Short mmCIF file of C-alpha atoms and ligand atoms in Angstrom, two decimals:
data_model
loop_
_atom_site.label_atom_id
_atom_site.label_comp_id
_atom_site.label_asym_id
_atom_site.label_seq_id
_atom_site.Cartn_x
_atom_site.Cartn_y
_atom_site.Cartn_z
CA UNK A 14 34.46 -29.27 -51.86
CA UNK A 15 32.54 -32.77 -50.76
CA UNK A 16 30.57 -35.23 -53.33
CA UNK A 17 31.68 -33.61 -56.61
CA UNK A 18 29.29 -34.93 -59.27
CA UNK A 19 30.62 -33.33 -62.66
CA UNK A 20 29.03 -33.78 -66.17
CA UNK A 21 31.36 -33.40 -68.74
CA UNK A 22 29.74 -32.59 -71.99
CA UNK A 23 31.88 -33.17 -75.28
CA UNK A 24 33.83 -35.02 -72.48
CA UNK A 25 35.18 -37.63 -75.36
CA UNK A 26 36.68 -34.53 -77.48
CA UNK A 27 40.69 -33.23 -77.53
CA UNK A 28 39.73 -31.00 -74.35
CA UNK A 29 37.24 -32.75 -72.53
CA UNK A 30 39.09 -35.81 -72.53
CA UNK A 31 42.06 -34.09 -71.26
CA UNK A 32 40.02 -32.38 -68.62
CA UNK A 33 38.60 -35.99 -67.11
CA UNK A 34 41.81 -37.33 -67.26
CA UNK A 35 43.36 -34.20 -64.74
CA UNK A 36 40.32 -34.41 -62.73
CA UNK A 37 40.48 -38.72 -63.04
CA UNK A 38 44.52 -37.96 -61.79
CA UNK A 39 44.07 -35.89 -59.00
CA UNK A 40 40.88 -36.21 -57.51
CA UNK A 41 39.77 -39.24 -55.20
CA UNK A 42 36.55 -37.72 -54.35
CA UNK A 43 34.37 -37.09 -57.40
CA UNK A 44 32.16 -38.44 -60.20
CA UNK A 45 32.70 -37.60 -63.45
CA UNK A 46 29.50 -38.15 -66.23
CA UNK A 47 30.34 -38.00 -69.75
CA UNK A 48 28.16 -37.14 -72.05
CA UNK A 49 28.87 -36.75 -75.85
CA UNK A 50 27.28 -37.72 -79.04
CA UNK A 51 30.37 -39.58 -80.22
CA UNK A 52 30.86 -37.29 -83.84
CA UNK A 53 33.31 -37.62 -85.80
CA UNK A 54 35.74 -36.15 -83.37
CA UNK A 55 34.09 -38.01 -80.44
CA UNK A 56 36.26 -40.96 -78.67
CA UNK A 57 36.02 -43.34 -76.22
CA UNK A 58 39.21 -44.76 -76.87
CA UNK A 59 40.29 -41.25 -75.47
CA UNK A 60 39.05 -42.22 -71.84
CA UNK A 61 40.56 -45.91 -72.19
CA UNK A 62 42.42 -45.50 -69.30
CA UNK A 63 39.41 -45.14 -66.91
CA UNK A 64 37.19 -47.84 -68.29
CA UNK A 65 37.12 -49.39 -65.20
CA UNK A 66 37.05 -46.67 -62.66
CA UNK A 67 33.84 -46.89 -61.19
CA UNK A 68 34.06 -42.75 -60.77
CA UNK A 69 33.71 -42.14 -64.40
CA UNK A 70 30.17 -43.50 -66.62
CA UNK A 71 29.79 -42.57 -70.69
CA UNK A 72 25.94 -41.89 -71.12
CA UNK A 73 25.56 -41.69 -75.20
CA UNK A 74 23.43 -38.04 -76.01
CA UNK A 75 22.98 -35.47 -78.54
CA UNK A 76 22.62 -31.88 -76.71
CA UNK A 77 20.39 -30.49 -79.64
CA UNK A 78 17.56 -32.79 -78.60
CA UNK A 79 16.54 -31.47 -76.05
CA UNK A 80 13.86 -34.38 -75.66
CA UNK A 81 17.21 -36.86 -74.98
CA UNK A 82 19.13 -33.66 -72.60
CA UNK A 83 16.25 -34.36 -70.37
CA UNK A 84 14.87 -37.48 -70.58
CA UNK A 85 18.69 -39.52 -70.47
CA UNK A 86 20.41 -36.95 -67.72
CA UNK A 87 16.42 -36.49 -65.60
CA UNK A 88 17.31 -39.48 -62.95
CA UNK A 89 21.61 -38.72 -62.81
CA UNK A 90 22.97 -36.14 -59.89
CA UNK A 91 25.34 -34.01 -60.73
CA UNK A 92 26.58 -31.20 -59.23
CA UNK A 93 28.35 -29.67 -61.93
CA UNK A 94 28.66 -28.99 -65.35
CA UNK A 95 31.50 -28.25 -67.76
CA UNK A 96 30.12 -27.83 -70.75
CA UNK A 97 32.78 -28.73 -73.96
CA UNK A 98 30.48 -30.39 -76.19
CA UNK A 99 30.54 -27.89 -79.20
CA UNK A 100 31.52 -28.24 -83.10
CA UNK A 101 35.01 -27.21 -82.94
CA UNK A 102 36.65 -26.50 -86.35
CA UNK A 103 37.27 -23.40 -87.90
CA UNK A 104 37.67 -25.14 -91.76
CA UNK A 105 34.51 -27.44 -91.17
CA UNK A 106 32.73 -24.07 -90.09
CA UNK A 107 32.76 -22.17 -93.27
CA UNK A 108 32.36 -25.54 -95.54
CA UNK A 109 29.13 -26.79 -93.61
CA UNK A 110 28.14 -23.94 -91.22
CA UNK A 111 24.73 -25.23 -90.37
CA UNK A 112 25.89 -28.04 -87.47
CA UNK A 113 28.02 -24.79 -85.42
CA UNK A 114 24.71 -22.86 -85.23
CA UNK A 115 22.91 -26.63 -84.11
CA UNK A 116 25.48 -27.47 -81.87
CA UNK A 117 27.08 -24.54 -80.68
CA UNK A 118 24.27 -22.72 -80.21
CA UNK A 119 21.03 -24.79 -79.76
CA UNK A 120 23.23 -27.81 -78.05
CA UNK A 121 23.97 -24.81 -76.04
CA UNK A 122 20.80 -23.53 -74.97
CA UNK A 123 19.56 -27.17 -74.12
CA UNK A 124 22.34 -27.82 -71.93
CA UNK A 125 21.66 -23.95 -69.88
CA UNK A 126 17.97 -25.08 -70.30
CA UNK A 127 19.01 -28.04 -68.13
CA UNK A 128 20.79 -26.74 -65.32
CA UNK A 129 18.37 -24.06 -64.79
CA UNK A 130 15.90 -26.83 -63.76
CA UNK A 131 18.67 -28.36 -61.80
CA UNK A 132 19.45 -25.11 -59.98
CA UNK A 133 15.90 -24.24 -59.53
CA UNK A 134 16.25 -27.77 -57.29
CA UNK A 135 18.70 -26.34 -55.05
CA UNK A 136 21.17 -29.36 -57.03
CA UNK A 137 23.60 -27.59 -59.07
CA UNK A 138 26.06 -25.60 -58.17
CA UNK A 139 28.39 -24.38 -60.90
CA UNK A 140 27.77 -24.03 -64.84
CA UNK A 141 30.92 -23.56 -66.71
CA UNK A 142 30.97 -22.70 -70.11
CA UNK A 143 34.39 -23.73 -71.82
CA UNK A 144 34.90 -20.89 -74.62
CA UNK A 145 36.82 -19.27 -77.37
CA UNK A 146 39.47 -16.26 -77.79
CA UNK A 147 38.19 -16.38 -81.05
CA UNK A 148 35.15 -14.61 -79.96
CA UNK A 149 37.21 -11.34 -80.01
CA UNK A 150 37.84 -11.34 -83.56
CA UNK A 151 40.91 -11.05 -85.15
CA UNK A 152 43.80 -8.41 -83.82
CA UNK A 153 46.74 -6.65 -86.03
CA UNK A 154 50.25 -6.73 -84.28
CA UNK A 155 49.92 -5.45 -81.07
CA UNK A 156 47.74 -6.19 -77.66
CA UNK A 157 45.97 -9.14 -76.78
CA UNK A 158 42.66 -9.94 -75.53
CA UNK A 159 41.05 -9.12 -72.14
CA UNK A 160 37.99 -10.16 -70.55
CA UNK A 161 36.35 -6.57 -71.89
CA UNK A 162 37.56 -6.69 -75.27
CA UNK A 163 34.47 -6.70 -77.27
CA UNK A 164 33.39 -9.22 -79.42
CA UNK A 165 34.03 -9.49 -82.65
CA UNK A 166 33.82 -12.93 -84.17
CA UNK A 167 34.61 -13.44 -88.12
CA UNK A 168 33.78 -17.10 -88.68
CA UNK A 169 30.97 -19.09 -87.87
CA UNK A 170 32.49 -21.06 -85.77
CA UNK A 171 33.46 -18.16 -83.50
CA UNK A 172 30.18 -16.37 -83.76
CA UNK A 173 28.33 -19.39 -82.68
CA UNK A 174 30.78 -19.57 -79.68
CA UNK A 175 30.17 -15.83 -79.19
CA UNK A 176 25.59 -16.48 -79.27
CA UNK A 177 26.82 -19.45 -76.61
CA UNK A 178 28.76 -16.70 -74.25
CA UNK A 179 26.07 -14.77 -74.54
CA UNK A 180 23.16 -16.81 -73.50
CA UNK A 181 25.81 -18.45 -70.62
CA UNK A 182 25.72 -14.37 -69.51
CA UNK A 183 21.70 -13.74 -70.03
CA UNK A 184 21.70 -17.09 -67.67
CA UNK A 185 23.14 -15.31 -65.18
CA UNK A 186 22.03 -12.52 -65.28
CA UNK A 187 17.87 -13.21 -65.74
CA UNK A 188 17.76 -16.62 -63.82
CA UNK A 189 20.68 -16.77 -61.26
CA UNK A 190 22.04 -19.34 -62.41
CA UNK A 191 26.03 -19.57 -60.71
CA UNK A 192 27.55 -19.81 -64.55
CA UNK A 193 31.86 -19.27 -65.28
CA UNK A 194 32.94 -18.64 -69.00
CA UNK A 195 36.52 -19.67 -69.74
CA UNK A 196 37.97 -18.41 -73.28
CA UNK A 197 41.00 -19.62 -74.31
CA UNK A 198 43.88 -19.59 -76.99
CA UNK A 199 44.61 -22.05 -79.16
CA UNK A 200 45.12 -25.80 -77.18
CA UNK A 201 47.91 -28.90 -78.26
CA UNK A 202 48.85 -31.94 -76.79
CA UNK A 203 47.41 -35.30 -76.55
CA UNK A 204 44.22 -36.69 -78.49
CA UNK A 205 44.10 -33.67 -80.84
CA UNK A 206 42.25 -34.55 -83.46
CA UNK A 207 44.25 -34.39 -86.98
CA UNK A 208 42.96 -32.19 -88.71
CA UNK A 209 44.03 -29.34 -86.52
CA UNK A 210 47.23 -27.69 -87.91
CA UNK A 211 49.81 -29.22 -84.95
CA UNK A 212 48.24 -33.07 -85.07
CA UNK A 213 47.72 -32.76 -88.88
CA UNK A 214 51.51 -31.39 -89.60
CA UNK A 215 52.95 -34.05 -87.61
CA UNK A 216 51.00 -36.98 -88.74
CA UNK A 217 51.69 -35.79 -92.23
CA UNK A 218 55.46 -34.97 -91.46
CA UNK A 219 55.19 -38.98 -90.77
CA UNK A 220 53.23 -40.45 -93.59
CA UNK A 221 55.60 -38.55 -95.84
CA UNK A 222 52.83 -35.53 -97.15
CA UNK A 223 52.81 -32.21 -97.66
CA UNK A 224 52.32 -29.66 -95.19
CA UNK A 225 49.60 -27.52 -96.22
CA UNK A 226 50.16 -23.40 -94.83
CA UNK A 227 46.98 -21.66 -95.53
CA UNK A 228 48.38 -18.12 -97.37
CA UNK A 229 51.63 -16.95 -95.98
CA UNK A 230 52.09 -18.69 -92.67
CA UNK A 231 52.61 -15.34 -90.80
CA UNK A 232 48.84 -15.72 -88.63
CA UNK A 233 49.57 -16.02 -85.25
CA UNK A 234 48.26 -18.10 -82.41
CA UNK A 235 49.41 -18.30 -78.63
CA UNK A 236 49.65 -22.14 -77.79
CA UNK A 237 48.58 -23.49 -74.87
CA UNK A 238 49.16 -27.10 -73.95
CA UNK A 239 46.05 -28.67 -72.70
CA UNK A 240 47.25 -30.11 -69.77
CA UNK A 241 47.70 -26.58 -68.73
CA UNK A 242 44.79 -25.82 -69.35
CA UNK A 243 42.41 -28.13 -68.10
CA UNK A 244 44.67 -27.84 -64.78
CA UNK A 245 43.13 -23.89 -65.10
CA UNK A 246 40.00 -25.29 -65.79
CA UNK A 247 39.79 -27.12 -62.60
CA UNK A 248 40.99 -23.91 -60.44
CA UNK A 249 38.55 -21.81 -62.44
CA UNK A 250 35.70 -24.48 -61.20
CA UNK A 251 36.79 -24.87 -57.43
CA UNK A 252 37.54 -20.77 -57.02
CA UNK A 253 36.14 -18.63 -60.06
CA UNK A 254 33.51 -16.09 -59.40
CA UNK A 255 30.14 -16.90 -60.02
CA UNK A 256 28.99 -14.81 -63.26
CA UNK A 257 32.54 -13.55 -64.57
CA UNK A 258 34.49 -14.45 -67.67
CA UNK A 259 38.64 -16.26 -67.87
CA UNK A 260 40.54 -16.09 -70.10
CA UNK A 261 42.99 -19.31 -70.36
CA UNK A 262 46.51 -18.61 -71.68
CA UNK A 263 50.33 -18.72 -71.81
CA UNK A 264 51.99 -15.74 -73.62
CA UNK A 265 53.23 -18.49 -76.29
CA UNK A 266 52.72 -16.41 -79.53
CA UNK A 267 54.24 -18.01 -82.78
CA UNK A 268 52.95 -17.89 -86.32
CA UNK A 269 51.91 -20.28 -87.67
CA UNK A 270 55.67 -20.84 -89.75
CA UNK A 271 56.93 -20.85 -86.70
CA UNK A 272 55.00 -24.27 -85.78
CA UNK A 273 55.28 -26.41 -88.56
CA UNK A 274 59.18 -25.83 -88.31
CA UNK A 275 59.72 -26.75 -84.99
CA UNK A 276 57.74 -29.18 -85.82
CA UNK A 277 60.06 -30.28 -89.31
CA UNK A 278 63.21 -30.26 -86.62
CA UNK A 279 61.79 -32.64 -83.97
CA UNK A 280 60.49 -34.92 -86.37
CA UNK A 281 64.26 -34.63 -88.07
CA UNK A 282 65.55 -35.77 -85.11
CA UNK A 283 62.84 -38.48 -84.43
CA UNK A 284 62.46 -40.19 -88.43
CA UNK A 285 65.81 -39.09 -89.46
CA UNK A 286 64.76 -41.24 -93.09
CA UNK A 287 62.14 -38.41 -93.71
CA UNK A 288 64.96 -35.36 -93.02
CA UNK A 289 64.48 -32.80 -94.26
CA UNK A 290 60.67 -32.90 -92.99
CA UNK A 291 61.20 -29.07 -94.09
CA UNK A 292 60.72 -29.48 -98.15
CA UNK A 293 57.32 -31.12 -97.60
CA UNK A 294 56.27 -27.71 -96.42
CA UNK A 295 53.41 -26.30 -99.22
CA UNK A 296 51.94 -22.87 -99.52
CA UNK A 297 47.93 -23.42 -100.14
CA UNK A 298 44.96 -20.98 -100.91
CA UNK A 299 44.17 -19.17 -97.71
CA UNK A 300 41.33 -19.64 -95.51
CA UNK A 301 38.40 -17.83 -96.36
CA UNK A 302 38.17 -14.67 -93.47
CA UNK A 303 41.65 -16.07 -91.71
CA UNK A 304 42.03 -13.91 -88.54
CA UNK A 305 45.23 -12.74 -88.55
CA UNK A 306 46.09 -13.25 -84.87
CA UNK A 307 44.84 -13.89 -81.38
CA UNK A 308 46.83 -13.41 -77.91
CA UNK A 309 45.48 -13.76 -74.85
CA UNK A 310 46.03 -11.34 -71.66
CA UNK A 311 45.53 -14.24 -68.69
CA UNK A 312 46.25 -11.10 -66.40
CA UNK A 313 42.88 -11.85 -64.24
CA UNK A 314 43.65 -15.59 -63.60
CA UNK A 315 46.80 -14.78 -62.79
CA UNK A 316 45.76 -12.24 -60.06
CA UNK A 317 42.12 -13.45 -58.86
CA UNK A 318 43.04 -17.22 -58.30
CA UNK A 319 47.14 -17.23 -58.35
CA UNK A 320 46.78 -19.42 -61.59
CA UNK A 321 50.46 -20.01 -62.88
CA UNK A 322 51.43 -22.97 -66.27
CA UNK A 323 53.41 -25.65 -65.09
CA UNK A 324 54.48 -26.66 -68.26
CA UNK A 325 56.95 -24.84 -71.13
CA UNK A 326 56.53 -24.75 -74.47
CA UNK A 327 59.54 -26.40 -75.70
CA UNK A 328 58.97 -29.22 -73.52
CA UNK A 329 55.26 -29.68 -74.17
CA UNK A 330 55.37 -29.66 -77.99
CA UNK A 331 58.04 -32.60 -77.76
CA UNK A 332 56.25 -34.12 -75.05
CA UNK A 333 53.20 -33.84 -77.85
CA UNK A 334 54.96 -35.04 -80.97
CA UNK A 335 56.14 -38.38 -78.66
CA UNK A 336 53.20 -38.77 -77.40
CA UNK A 337 51.72 -39.29 -81.29
CA UNK A 338 54.76 -41.69 -82.17
CA UNK A 339 53.81 -43.80 -79.23
CA UNK A 340 49.83 -43.67 -79.96
CA UNK A 341 50.16 -44.71 -83.51
CA UNK A 342 46.95 -47.25 -83.31
CA UNK A 343 45.27 -44.16 -82.09
CA UNK A 344 45.72 -41.68 -85.11
CA UNK A 345 45.86 -44.91 -87.69
CA UNK A 346 42.04 -46.05 -86.42
CA UNK A 347 40.64 -42.40 -87.21
CA UNK A 348 43.19 -41.72 -90.73
CA UNK A 349 41.70 -44.93 -91.82
CA UNK A 350 38.08 -44.08 -91.07
CA UNK A 351 34.98 -41.42 -91.85
CA UNK A 352 37.30 -38.61 -91.42
CA UNK A 353 39.98 -39.77 -94.49
CA UNK A 354 37.24 -39.56 -96.80
CA UNK A 355 36.00 -36.30 -95.67
CA UNK A 356 39.49 -34.59 -95.64
CA UNK A 357 39.64 -36.12 -99.38
CA UNK A 358 36.48 -34.91 -100.53
CA UNK A 359 35.39 -31.54 -99.93
CA UNK A 360 38.23 -30.07 -97.38
CA UNK A 361 41.06 -30.80 -99.92
CA UNK A 362 39.21 -28.49 -101.69
CA UNK A 363 40.41 -25.30 -99.33
CA UNK A 364 43.70 -26.52 -99.56
CA UNK A 365 43.81 -27.56 -103.29
CA UNK A 366 45.83 -23.67 -104.35
P1 NAD B 404 36.90 -31.83 -80.16
O1 NAD B 404 36.13 -31.03 -81.61
O2 NAD B 404 37.34 -32.48 -80.26
O3 NAD B 404 35.18 -31.86 -79.11
C1 NAD B 404 34.59 -32.10 -79.30
C2 NAD B 404 33.37 -33.06 -78.63
O4 NAD B 404 31.76 -32.75 -78.86
C3 NAD B 404 33.51 -34.29 -79.45
O5 NAD B 404 33.43 -35.85 -77.97
C4 NAD B 404 31.98 -34.36 -79.86
O6 NAD B 404 31.53 -35.38 -80.56
C5 NAD B 404 31.46 -33.54 -79.03
N1 NAD B 404 29.87 -33.44 -79.49
C6 NAD B 404 29.72 -32.55 -80.53
N2 NAD B 404 28.42 -32.50 -81.18
C7 NAD B 404 27.84 -33.14 -79.88
C8 NAD B 404 26.39 -32.72 -79.18
N3 NAD B 404 25.61 -32.60 -79.90
N4 NAD B 404 26.19 -33.89 -78.85
C9 NAD B 404 26.84 -34.01 -77.11
N5 NAD B 404 27.86 -33.90 -77.63
C10 NAD B 404 28.80 -33.90 -78.93
O7 NAD B 404 37.08 -30.14 -79.37
P2 NAD B 404 38.23 -29.95 -79.13
O8 NAD B 404 39.17 -29.15 -79.37
O9 NAD B 404 38.13 -30.46 -77.36
O10 NAD B 404 37.36 -28.31 -77.73
C11 NAD B 404 36.15 -28.42 -76.78
C12 NAD B 404 35.58 -27.02 -76.28
O11 NAD B 404 36.80 -26.35 -75.98
C13 NAD B 404 34.70 -26.59 -77.65
O12 NAD B 404 33.59 -25.88 -76.93
C14 NAD B 404 35.89 -25.62 -78.36
O13 NAD B 404 34.51 -24.69 -78.93
C15 NAD B 404 36.64 -25.36 -76.78
N6 NAD B 404 38.12 -24.63 -77.66
C16 NAD B 404 38.69 -25.60 -78.53
C17 NAD B 404 40.22 -24.93 -78.50
C18 NAD B 404 41.05 -25.75 -78.60
O14 NAD B 404 42.24 -24.96 -79.38
N7 NAD B 404 40.64 -26.40 -79.35
C19 NAD B 404 40.10 -23.41 -77.96
C20 NAD B 404 39.57 -22.67 -77.61
C21 NAD B 404 38.25 -23.34 -77.11
O1 TDX B 405 45.93 -27.18 -92.31
C1 TDX B 405 46.42 -26.05 -91.96
N1 TDX B 405 47.02 -24.95 -92.63
C2 TDX B 405 47.26 -23.63 -91.57
O2 TDX B 405 47.91 -23.43 -91.89
C3 TDX B 405 45.99 -25.61 -90.87
C4 TDX B 405 44.31 -27.29 -90.06
C5 TDX B 405 45.33 -24.80 -90.12
N2 TDX B 405 46.44 -23.49 -90.68
C6 TDX B 405 46.50 -22.81 -89.55
C7 TDX B 405 45.06 -21.90 -89.93
C8 TDX B 405 45.70 -21.16 -88.29
O3 TDX B 405 45.80 -20.21 -88.53
O4 TDX B 405 46.74 -22.79 -88.49
C9 TDX B 405 45.86 -21.75 -87.32
C10 TDX B 405 46.10 -23.12 -86.69
O5 TDX B 405 44.67 -24.10 -87.10
P1 TDX B 405 43.60 -24.04 -86.35
O6 TDX B 405 44.22 -25.66 -86.01
O7 TDX B 405 42.37 -25.22 -87.61
O8 TDX B 405 42.97 -23.83 -85.58
P2 TDX B 405 42.81 -22.15 -85.42
O9 TDX B 405 41.59 -21.83 -86.64
O10 TDX B 405 43.37 -21.16 -85.11
O11 TDX B 405 41.03 -22.57 -83.89
C11 TDX B 405 42.46 -23.53 -82.70
O12 TDX B 405 41.69 -22.39 -81.64
C12 TDX B 405 40.78 -22.30 -81.34
C13 TDX B 405 40.80 -24.43 -82.18
O13 TDX B 405 40.48 -25.64 -83.88
C14 TDX B 405 38.83 -23.77 -82.01
O14 TDX B 405 38.16 -24.99 -81.91
C15 TDX B 405 39.79 -22.96 -80.93
O15 TDX B 405 38.56 -21.71 -80.35
#
């Protein structure tokens, strides 16, 4: 593929920034335009490595502002859009769903409208929409989500993502927009925002704070290393079929307690002063409407596009813990800012018994 110019929405967030790293590390002839509002979850430090690289451009932009989207992007040549920008935290969607509807639904709608304009001018090759397995709802002990599993979102977050997936689908059928949607499972890895389970547990271990486990800790998630996820998205963008959806996962189901125990074990080796970290575990009030189990069947992307993950959970979780230990200033700055105020006020309610 020649002269790729990829517009990455949400490129300063966790997965979006990892995607930028993946592409710039592997592709010489590419330009990346990151657009991001820099909400509490967006952080330009995530892209520090490339700040002097002429292949990367940053535009501060709110995708929920249609005028801003069209005016700021009007003269920027773009051949592909990778749409990551979203409000992403389920707990926040329970406390305040409005931002989720605005960003995930209306923001995606404006990006689709912008893409439709580019497509009409024969400029756009692909609109890649990054979505989640949570749109399929909750599983009991058996089975896994496939691309044909009916949608049954349960939280305001997943409902807003489901709405955006449907809009993307409609733009393919109605306007012939070249779209692909990916639905992946829970990511973990470098630059993961500290409110999510894995980084929260690592950082609370390091600070000797309690480790809040919702309910009984038996809820199951299917953990996907973010670098594998980004390699899969890259593959889908280059070889996927327009109008299709692809599930991305690595058959790596763990219940939450298993994850917390694993982190405690790794922290015991690295921070013996705090051992045993397991003593910090506290069972707290369950998340309202807490989905019991997610599991992805990745057979389609494996069989049709030849995808294989590169990383094993055991090594990737160690690398993740070590990344947080080696990047103290990154998370200390987050913990001392706006996020901390939020966590201490409303968010704490959810975690109290
Ligand atoms: P994140 O919260 O870390 O990052 C989101 C980014 O979007 C931030 O940089 C934020 O500033 C930006 N953003 C938010 N609102 C915006 C707006 N109005 N205009 C412009 N930018 C805005 O999220 P993430 O974990 O990196 O998730 C990325 C995408 O992947 C999301 O669409 C999410 O639904 C999806 N996803 C995430 C996971 C996961 O485990 N994290 C799993 C499945 C799917
Ligand atoms: O303090 C906690 N204690 C706890 O027990 C937190 C933050 C979470 N949990 C539980 C809830 C979930 O069962 O851990 C599990 C994982 O929780 P999160 O990290 O909040 O992720 P989840 O709700 O599963 O959603 C994530 O994966 C799918 C992302 O945040 C979504 O953006 C993505 O779509």
